mmCIF file with all atom_site columns, C-alpha atoms in Angstrom:
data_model
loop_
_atom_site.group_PDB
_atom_site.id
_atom_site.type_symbol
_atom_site.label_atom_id
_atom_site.label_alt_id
_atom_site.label_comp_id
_atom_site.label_asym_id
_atom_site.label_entity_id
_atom_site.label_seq_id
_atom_site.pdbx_PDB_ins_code
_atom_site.Cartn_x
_atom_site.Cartn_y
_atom_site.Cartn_z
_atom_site.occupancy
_atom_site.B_iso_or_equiv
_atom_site.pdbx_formal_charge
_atom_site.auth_seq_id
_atom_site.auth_comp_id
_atom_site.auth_asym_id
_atom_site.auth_atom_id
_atom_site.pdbx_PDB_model_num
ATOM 1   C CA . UNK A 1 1   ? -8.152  4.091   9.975   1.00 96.00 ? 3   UNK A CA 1
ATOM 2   C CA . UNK A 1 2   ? -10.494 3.693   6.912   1.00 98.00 ? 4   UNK A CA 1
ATOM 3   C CA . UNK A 1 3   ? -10.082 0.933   4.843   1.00 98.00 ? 5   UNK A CA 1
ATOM 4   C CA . UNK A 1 4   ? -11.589 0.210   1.425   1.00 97.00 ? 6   UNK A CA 1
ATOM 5   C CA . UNK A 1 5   ? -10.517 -3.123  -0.548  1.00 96.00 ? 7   UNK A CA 1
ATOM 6   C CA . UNK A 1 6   ? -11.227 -3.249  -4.174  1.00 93.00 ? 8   UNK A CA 1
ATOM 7   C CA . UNK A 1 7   ? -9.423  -2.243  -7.331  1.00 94.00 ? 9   UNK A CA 1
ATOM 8   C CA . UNK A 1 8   ? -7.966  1.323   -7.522  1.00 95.00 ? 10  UNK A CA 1
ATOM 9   C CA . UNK A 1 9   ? -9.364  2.926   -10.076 1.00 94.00 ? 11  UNK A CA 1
ATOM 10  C CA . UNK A 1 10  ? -11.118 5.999   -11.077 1.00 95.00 ? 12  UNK A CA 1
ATOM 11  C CA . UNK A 1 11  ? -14.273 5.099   -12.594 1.00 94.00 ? 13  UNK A CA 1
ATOM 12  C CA . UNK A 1 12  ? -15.487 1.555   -11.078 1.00 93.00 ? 14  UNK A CA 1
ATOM 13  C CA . UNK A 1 13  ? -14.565 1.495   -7.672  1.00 95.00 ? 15  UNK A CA 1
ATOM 14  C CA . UNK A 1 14  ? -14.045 5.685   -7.907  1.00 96.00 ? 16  UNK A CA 1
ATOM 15  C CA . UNK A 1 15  ? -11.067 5.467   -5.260  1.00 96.00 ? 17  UNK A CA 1
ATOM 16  C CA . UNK A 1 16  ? -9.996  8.672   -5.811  1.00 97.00 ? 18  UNK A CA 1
ATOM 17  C CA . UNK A 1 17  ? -13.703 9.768   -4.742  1.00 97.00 ? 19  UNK A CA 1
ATOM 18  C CA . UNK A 1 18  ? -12.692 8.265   -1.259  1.00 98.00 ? 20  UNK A CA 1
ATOM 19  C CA . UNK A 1 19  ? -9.605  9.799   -1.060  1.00 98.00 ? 21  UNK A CA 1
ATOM 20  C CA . UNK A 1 20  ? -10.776 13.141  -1.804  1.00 98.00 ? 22  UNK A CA 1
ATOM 21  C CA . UNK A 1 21  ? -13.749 11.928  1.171   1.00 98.00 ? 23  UNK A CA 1
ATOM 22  C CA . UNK A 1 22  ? -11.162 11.926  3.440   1.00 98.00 ? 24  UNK A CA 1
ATOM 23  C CA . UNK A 1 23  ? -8.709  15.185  2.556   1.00 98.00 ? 25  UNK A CA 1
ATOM 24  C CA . UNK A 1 24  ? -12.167 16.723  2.941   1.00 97.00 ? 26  UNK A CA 1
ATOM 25  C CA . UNK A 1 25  ? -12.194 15.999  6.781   1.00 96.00 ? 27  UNK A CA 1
ATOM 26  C CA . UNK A 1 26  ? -10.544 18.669  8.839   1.00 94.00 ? 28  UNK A CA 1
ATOM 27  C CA . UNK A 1 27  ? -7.801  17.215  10.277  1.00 91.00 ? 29  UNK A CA 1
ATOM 28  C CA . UNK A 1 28  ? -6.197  15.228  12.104  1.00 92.00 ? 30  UNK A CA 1
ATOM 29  C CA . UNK A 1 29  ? -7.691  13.510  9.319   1.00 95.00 ? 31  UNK A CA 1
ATOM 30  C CA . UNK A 1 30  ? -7.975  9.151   9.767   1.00 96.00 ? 32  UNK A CA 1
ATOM 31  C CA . UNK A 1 31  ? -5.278  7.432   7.645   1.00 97.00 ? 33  UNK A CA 1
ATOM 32  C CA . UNK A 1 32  ? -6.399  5.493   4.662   1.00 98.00 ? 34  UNK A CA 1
ATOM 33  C CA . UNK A 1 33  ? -5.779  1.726   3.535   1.00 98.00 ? 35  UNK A CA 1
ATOM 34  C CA . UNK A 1 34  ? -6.757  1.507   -0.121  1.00 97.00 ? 36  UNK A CA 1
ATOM 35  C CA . UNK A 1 35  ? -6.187  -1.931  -0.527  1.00 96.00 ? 37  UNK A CA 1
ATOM 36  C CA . UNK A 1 36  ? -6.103  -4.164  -4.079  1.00 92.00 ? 38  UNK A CA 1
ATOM 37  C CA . UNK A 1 37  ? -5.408  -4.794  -7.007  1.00 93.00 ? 39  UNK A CA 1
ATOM 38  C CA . UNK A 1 38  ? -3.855  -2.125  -9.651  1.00 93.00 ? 40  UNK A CA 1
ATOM 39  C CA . UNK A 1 39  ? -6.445  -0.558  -12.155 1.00 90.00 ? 41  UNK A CA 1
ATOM 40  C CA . UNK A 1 40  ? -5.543  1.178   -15.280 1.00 93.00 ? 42  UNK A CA 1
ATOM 41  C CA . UNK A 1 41  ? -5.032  4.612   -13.623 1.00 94.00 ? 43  UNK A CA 1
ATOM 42  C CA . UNK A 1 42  ? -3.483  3.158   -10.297 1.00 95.00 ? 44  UNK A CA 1
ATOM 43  C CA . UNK A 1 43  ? -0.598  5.438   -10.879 1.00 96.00 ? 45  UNK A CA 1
ATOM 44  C CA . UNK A 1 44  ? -3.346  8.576   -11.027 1.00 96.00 ? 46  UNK A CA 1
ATOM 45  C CA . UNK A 1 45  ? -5.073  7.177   -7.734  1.00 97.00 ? 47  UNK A CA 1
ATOM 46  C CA . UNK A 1 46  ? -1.774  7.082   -5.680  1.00 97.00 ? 48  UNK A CA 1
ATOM 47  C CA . UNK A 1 47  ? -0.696  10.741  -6.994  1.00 97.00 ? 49  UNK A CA 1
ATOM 48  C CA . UNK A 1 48  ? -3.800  12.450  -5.871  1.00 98.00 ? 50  UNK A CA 1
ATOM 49  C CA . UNK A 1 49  ? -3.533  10.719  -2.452  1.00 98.00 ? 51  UNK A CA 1
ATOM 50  C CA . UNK A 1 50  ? -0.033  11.476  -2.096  1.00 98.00 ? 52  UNK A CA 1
ATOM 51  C CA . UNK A 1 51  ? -0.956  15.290  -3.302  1.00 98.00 ? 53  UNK A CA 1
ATOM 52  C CA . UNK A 1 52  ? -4.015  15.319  -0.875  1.00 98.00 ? 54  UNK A CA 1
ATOM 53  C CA . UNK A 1 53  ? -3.132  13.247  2.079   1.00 97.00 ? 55  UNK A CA 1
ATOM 54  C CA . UNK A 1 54  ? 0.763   13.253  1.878   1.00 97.00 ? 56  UNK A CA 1
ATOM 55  C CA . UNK A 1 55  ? 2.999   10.492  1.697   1.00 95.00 ? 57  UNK A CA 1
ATOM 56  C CA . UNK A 1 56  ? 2.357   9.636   5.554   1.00 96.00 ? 58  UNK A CA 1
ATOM 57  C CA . UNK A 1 57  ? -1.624  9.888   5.253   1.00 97.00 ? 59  UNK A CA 1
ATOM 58  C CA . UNK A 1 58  ? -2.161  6.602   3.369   1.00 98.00 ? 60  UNK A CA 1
ATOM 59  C CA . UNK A 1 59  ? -1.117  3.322   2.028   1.00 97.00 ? 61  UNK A CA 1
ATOM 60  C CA . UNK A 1 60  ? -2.107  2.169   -1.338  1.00 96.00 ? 62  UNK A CA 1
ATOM 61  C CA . UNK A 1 61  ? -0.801  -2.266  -2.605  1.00 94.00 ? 63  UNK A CA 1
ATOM 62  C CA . UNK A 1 62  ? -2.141  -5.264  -3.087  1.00 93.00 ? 64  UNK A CA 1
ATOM 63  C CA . UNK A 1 63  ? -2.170  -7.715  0.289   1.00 92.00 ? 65  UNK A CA 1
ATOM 64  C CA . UNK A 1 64  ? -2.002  -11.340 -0.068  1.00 91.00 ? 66  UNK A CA 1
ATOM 65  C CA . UNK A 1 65  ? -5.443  -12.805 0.647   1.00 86.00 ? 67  UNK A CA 1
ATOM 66  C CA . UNK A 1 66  ? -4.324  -14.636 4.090   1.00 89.00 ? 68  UNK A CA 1
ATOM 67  C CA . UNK A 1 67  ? -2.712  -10.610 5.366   1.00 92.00 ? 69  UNK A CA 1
ATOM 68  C CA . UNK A 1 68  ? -6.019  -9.304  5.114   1.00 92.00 ? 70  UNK A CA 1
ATOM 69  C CA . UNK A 1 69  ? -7.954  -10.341 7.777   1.00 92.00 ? 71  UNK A CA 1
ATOM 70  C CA . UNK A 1 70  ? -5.197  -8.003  9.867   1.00 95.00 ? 72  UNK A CA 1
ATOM 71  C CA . UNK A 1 71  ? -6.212  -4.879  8.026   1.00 96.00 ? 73  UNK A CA 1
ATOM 72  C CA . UNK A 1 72  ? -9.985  -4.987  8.347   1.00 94.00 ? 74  UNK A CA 1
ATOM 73  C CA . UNK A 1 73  ? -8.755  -5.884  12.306  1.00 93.00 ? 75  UNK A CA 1
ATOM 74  C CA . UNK A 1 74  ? -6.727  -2.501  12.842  1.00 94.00 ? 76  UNK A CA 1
ATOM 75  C CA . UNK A 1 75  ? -9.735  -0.546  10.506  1.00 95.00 ? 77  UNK A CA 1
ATOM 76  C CA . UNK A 1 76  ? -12.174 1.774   12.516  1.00 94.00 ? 78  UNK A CA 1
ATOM 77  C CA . UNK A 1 77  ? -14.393 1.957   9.625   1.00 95.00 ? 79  UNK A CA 1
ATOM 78  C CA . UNK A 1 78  ? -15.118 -0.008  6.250   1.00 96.00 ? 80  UNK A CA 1
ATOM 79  C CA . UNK A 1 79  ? -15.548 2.496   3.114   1.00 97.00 ? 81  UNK A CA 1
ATOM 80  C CA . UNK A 1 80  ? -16.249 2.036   -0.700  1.00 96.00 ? 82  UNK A CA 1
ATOM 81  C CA . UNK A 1 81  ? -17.076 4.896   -2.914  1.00 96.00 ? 83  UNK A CA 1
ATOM 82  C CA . UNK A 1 82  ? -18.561 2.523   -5.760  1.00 95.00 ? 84  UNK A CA 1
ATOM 83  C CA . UNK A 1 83  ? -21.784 3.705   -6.954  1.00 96.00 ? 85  UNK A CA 1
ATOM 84  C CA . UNK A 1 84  ? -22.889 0.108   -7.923  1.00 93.00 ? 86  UNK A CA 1
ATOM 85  C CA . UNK A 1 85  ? -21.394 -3.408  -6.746  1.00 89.00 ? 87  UNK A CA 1
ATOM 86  C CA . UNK A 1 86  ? -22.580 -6.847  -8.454  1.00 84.00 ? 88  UNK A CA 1
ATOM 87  C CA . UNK A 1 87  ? -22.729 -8.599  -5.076  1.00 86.00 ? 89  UNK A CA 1
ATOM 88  C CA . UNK A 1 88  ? -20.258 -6.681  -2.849  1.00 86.00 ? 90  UNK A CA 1
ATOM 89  C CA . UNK A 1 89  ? -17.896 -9.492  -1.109  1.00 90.00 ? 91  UNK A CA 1
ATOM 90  C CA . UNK A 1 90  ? -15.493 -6.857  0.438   1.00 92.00 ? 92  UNK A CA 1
ATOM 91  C CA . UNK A 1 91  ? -18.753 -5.473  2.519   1.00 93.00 ? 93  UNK A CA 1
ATOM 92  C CA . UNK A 1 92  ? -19.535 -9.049  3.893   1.00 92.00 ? 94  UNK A CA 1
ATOM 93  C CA . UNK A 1 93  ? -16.440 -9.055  4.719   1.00 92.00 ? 95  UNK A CA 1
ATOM 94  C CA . UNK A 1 94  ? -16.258 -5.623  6.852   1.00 93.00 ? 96  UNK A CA 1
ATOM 95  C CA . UNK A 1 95  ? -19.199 -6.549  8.089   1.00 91.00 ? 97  UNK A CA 1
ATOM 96  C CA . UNK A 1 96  ? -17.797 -10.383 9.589   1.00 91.00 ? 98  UNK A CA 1
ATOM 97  C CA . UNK A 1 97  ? -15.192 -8.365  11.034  1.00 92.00 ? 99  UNK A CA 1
ATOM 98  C CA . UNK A 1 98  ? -17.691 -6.412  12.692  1.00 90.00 ? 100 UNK A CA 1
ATOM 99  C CA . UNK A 1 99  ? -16.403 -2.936  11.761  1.00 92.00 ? 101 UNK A CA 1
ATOM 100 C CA . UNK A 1 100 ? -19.011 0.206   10.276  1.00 92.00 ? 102 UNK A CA 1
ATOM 101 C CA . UNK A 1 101 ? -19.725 0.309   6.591   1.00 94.00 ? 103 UNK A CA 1
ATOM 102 C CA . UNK A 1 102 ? -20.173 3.160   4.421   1.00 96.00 ? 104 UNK A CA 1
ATOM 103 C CA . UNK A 1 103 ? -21.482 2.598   1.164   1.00 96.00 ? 105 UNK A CA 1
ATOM 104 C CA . UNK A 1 104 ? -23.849 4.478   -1.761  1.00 96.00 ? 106 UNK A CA 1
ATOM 105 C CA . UNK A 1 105 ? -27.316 3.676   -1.008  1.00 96.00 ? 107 UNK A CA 1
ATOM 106 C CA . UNK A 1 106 ? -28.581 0.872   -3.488  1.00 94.00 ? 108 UNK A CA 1
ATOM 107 C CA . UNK A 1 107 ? -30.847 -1.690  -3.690  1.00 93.00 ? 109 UNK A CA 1
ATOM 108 C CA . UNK A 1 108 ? -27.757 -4.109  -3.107  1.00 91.00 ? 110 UNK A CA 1
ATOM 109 C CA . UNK A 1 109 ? -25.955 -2.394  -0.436  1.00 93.00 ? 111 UNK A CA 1
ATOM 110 C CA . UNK A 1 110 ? -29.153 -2.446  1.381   1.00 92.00 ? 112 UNK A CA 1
ATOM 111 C CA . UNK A 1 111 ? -29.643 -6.113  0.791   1.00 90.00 ? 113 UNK A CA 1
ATOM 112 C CA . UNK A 1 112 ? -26.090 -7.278  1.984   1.00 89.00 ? 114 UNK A CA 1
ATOM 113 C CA . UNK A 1 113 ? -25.568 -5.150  4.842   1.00 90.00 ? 115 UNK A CA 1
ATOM 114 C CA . UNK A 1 114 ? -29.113 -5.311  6.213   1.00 84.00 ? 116 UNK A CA 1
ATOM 115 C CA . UNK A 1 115 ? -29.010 -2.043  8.732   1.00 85.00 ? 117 UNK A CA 1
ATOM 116 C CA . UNK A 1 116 ? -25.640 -2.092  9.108   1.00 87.00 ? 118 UNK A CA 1
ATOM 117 C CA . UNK A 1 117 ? -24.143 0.750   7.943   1.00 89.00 ? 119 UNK A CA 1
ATOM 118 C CA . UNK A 1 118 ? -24.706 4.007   6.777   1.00 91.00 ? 120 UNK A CA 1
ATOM 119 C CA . UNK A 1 119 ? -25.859 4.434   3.608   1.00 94.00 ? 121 UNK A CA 1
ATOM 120 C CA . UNK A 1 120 ? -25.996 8.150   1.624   1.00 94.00 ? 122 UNK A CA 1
ATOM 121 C CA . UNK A 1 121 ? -26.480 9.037   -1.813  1.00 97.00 ? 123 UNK A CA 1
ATOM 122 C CA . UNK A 1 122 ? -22.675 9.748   -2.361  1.00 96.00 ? 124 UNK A CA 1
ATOM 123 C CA . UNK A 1 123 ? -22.889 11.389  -5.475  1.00 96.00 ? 125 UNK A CA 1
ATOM 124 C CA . UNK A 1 124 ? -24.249 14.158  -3.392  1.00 96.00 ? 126 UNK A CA 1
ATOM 125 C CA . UNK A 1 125 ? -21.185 16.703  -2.929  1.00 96.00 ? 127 UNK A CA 1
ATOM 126 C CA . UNK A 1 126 ? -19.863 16.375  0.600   1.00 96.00 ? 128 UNK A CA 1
ATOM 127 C CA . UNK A 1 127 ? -21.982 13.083  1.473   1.00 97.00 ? 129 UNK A CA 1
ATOM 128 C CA . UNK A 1 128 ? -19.418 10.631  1.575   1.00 97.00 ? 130 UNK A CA 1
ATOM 129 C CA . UNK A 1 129 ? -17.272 12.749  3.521   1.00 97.00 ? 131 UNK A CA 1
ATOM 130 C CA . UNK A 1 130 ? -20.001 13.760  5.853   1.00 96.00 ? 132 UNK A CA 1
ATOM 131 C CA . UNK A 1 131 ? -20.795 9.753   6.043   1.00 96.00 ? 133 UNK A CA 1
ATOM 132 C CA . UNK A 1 132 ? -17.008 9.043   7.186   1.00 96.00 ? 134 UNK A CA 1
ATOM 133 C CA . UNK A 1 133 ? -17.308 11.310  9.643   1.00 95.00 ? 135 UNK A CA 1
ATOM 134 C CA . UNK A 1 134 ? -20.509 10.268  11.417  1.00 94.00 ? 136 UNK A CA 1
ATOM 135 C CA . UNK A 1 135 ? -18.960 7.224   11.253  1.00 93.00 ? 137 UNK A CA 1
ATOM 136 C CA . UNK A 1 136 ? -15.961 7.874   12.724  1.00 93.00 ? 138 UNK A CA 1
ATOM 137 C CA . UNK A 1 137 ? -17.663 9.703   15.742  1.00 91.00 ? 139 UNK A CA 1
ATOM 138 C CA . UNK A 1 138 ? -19.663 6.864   16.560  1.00 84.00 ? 140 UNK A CA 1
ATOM 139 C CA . UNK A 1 139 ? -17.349 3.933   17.404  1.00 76.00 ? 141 UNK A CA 1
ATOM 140 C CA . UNK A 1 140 ? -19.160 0.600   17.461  1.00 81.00 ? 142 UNK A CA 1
ATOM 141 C CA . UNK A 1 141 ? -19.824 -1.328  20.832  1.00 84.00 ? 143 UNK A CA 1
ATOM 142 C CA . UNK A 1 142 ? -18.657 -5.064  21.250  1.00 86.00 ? 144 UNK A CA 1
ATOM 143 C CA . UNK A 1 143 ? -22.101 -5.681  21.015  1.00 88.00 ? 145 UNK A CA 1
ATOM 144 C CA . UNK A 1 144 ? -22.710 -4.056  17.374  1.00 86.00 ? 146 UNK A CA 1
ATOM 145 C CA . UNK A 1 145 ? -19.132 -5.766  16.015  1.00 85.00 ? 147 UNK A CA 1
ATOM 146 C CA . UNK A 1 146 ? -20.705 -9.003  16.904  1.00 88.00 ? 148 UNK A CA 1
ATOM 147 C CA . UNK A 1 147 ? -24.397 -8.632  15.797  1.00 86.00 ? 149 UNK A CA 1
ATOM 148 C CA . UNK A 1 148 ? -22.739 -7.702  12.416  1.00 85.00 ? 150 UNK A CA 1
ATOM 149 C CA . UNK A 1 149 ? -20.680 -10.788 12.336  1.00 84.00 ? 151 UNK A CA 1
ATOM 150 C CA . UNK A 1 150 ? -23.161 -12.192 13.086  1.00 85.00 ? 152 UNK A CA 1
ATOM 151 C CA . UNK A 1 151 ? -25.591 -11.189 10.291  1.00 85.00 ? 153 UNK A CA 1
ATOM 152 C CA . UNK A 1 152 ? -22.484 -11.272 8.064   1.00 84.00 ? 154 UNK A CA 1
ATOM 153 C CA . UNK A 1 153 ? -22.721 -15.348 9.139   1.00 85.00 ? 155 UNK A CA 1
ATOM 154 C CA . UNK A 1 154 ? -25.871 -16.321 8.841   1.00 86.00 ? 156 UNK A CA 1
ATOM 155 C CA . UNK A 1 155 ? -26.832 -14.828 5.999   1.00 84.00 ? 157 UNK A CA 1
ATOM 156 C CA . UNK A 1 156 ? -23.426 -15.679 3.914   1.00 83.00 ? 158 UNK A CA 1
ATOM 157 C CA . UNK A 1 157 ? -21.362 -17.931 5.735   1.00 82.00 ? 159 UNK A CA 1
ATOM 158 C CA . UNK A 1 158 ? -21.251 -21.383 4.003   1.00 83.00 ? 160 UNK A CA 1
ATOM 159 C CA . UNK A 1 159 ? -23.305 -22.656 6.566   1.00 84.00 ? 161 UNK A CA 1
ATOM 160 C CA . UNK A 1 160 ? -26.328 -20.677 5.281   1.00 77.00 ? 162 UNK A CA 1
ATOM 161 C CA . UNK A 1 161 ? -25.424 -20.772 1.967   1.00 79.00 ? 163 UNK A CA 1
ATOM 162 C CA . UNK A 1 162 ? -24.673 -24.433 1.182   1.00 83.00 ? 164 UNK A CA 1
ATOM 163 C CA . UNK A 1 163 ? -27.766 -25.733 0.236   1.00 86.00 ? 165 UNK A CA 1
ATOM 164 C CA . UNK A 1 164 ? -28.387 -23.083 -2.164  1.00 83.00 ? 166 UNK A CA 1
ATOM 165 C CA . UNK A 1 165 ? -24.931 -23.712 -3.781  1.00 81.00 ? 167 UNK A CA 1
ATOM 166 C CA . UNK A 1 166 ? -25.135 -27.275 -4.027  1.00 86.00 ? 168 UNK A CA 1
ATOM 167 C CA . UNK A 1 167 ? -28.920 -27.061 -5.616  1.00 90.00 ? 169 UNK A CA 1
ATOM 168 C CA . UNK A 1 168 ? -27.433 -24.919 -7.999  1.00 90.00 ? 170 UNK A CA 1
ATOM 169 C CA . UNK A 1 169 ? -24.713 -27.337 -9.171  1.00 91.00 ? 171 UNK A CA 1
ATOM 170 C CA . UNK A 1 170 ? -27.232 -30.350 -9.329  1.00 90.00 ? 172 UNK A CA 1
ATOM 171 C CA . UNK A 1 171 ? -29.262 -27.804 -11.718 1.00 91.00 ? 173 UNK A CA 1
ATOM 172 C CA . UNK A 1 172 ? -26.014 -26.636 -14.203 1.00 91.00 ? 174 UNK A CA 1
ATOM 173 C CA . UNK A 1 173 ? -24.932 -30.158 -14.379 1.00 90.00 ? 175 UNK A CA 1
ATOM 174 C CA . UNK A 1 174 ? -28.429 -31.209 -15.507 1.00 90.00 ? 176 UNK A CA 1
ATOM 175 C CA . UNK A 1 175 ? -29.117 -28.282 -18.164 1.00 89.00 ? 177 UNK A CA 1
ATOM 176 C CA . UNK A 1 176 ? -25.381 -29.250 -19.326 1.00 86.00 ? 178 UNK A CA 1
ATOM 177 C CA . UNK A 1 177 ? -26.535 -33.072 -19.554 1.00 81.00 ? 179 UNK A CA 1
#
């Protein structure tokens, strides 16, 4: 199973680049869990994976925030076809649930997932599909799953990041005073 969470859409989060990723493999080909909210040309994204993948080959809604967690659970790998990401929650995300990330290689994605995933220029034809694949072929150990929760953790959990948040507060509320 790939998963990818994030609107679906054509030109920020380039869904239909992923599906067309993943009709690229040979088959059996991994089923696909495109998962969020509707962009303007949801309607497009779900035709071309129902004309590329068939019906059976993929599921494309919106899940309630507390159904997630099951999804990224049943996903072998984590995949988003974006070519740039502000910050990039549904990575941390993936990676607190341990699974393999694929992403374009930016100076972001290489921030937030620190060595822990494969990164490609994806704009490169047949990258991204090449990228699922190598992922796919190398299934994570117990070990890896839990050294990327744990970076996930300590690097964004609210542990880690509560200082900075509060400090941040303390220095909006004075500029506002």
């Amino acid at each position: 199973i790939v998963l990818t969470v994030g609107m679906l859409d054509t030109k920020i989060k380039r869904t239909d680049a992923l599906i067309r990723a993943v009709a690229a493999l040979p088959t059996p080909r991994p089923f696909i869990a495109l998962l969020g909210a509707d962009g303007p040309d949801a309607a497009n994204v779900r035709a071309i994976a129902r004309d590329l993948l068939g019906a059976d080959g993929f599921v494309a809604r919106a899940v309630p925030h507390d159904e997630i967690d099951d999804f990224y659970r049943a996903a072998d790998v984590f995949a988003l076809a974006s070519l740039r990401e502000g910050f990039g929650l549904a990575y941390i995300e993936a990676l607190a649930h341990g699974l393999p990330v694929v992403a374009h290689d930016t100076p972001v994605t290489r921030h937030l997932l620190a060595g822990f995933a494969t990164l490609s220029d994806i704009t490169r034809p047949g990258a991204l599909s090449h990228a699922i694949s190598a992922a796919l072929a190398t299934p994570s150990t117990e070990e890896q799953r839990r050294a990327c929760h744990a970076s996930a953790r300590t690097r964004f959990g609210w542990d880690a990041l509560r200082e900075d948040y509060a400090q941040m507060l303390l220095r909006v509320a004075e500029l506002a005073a």
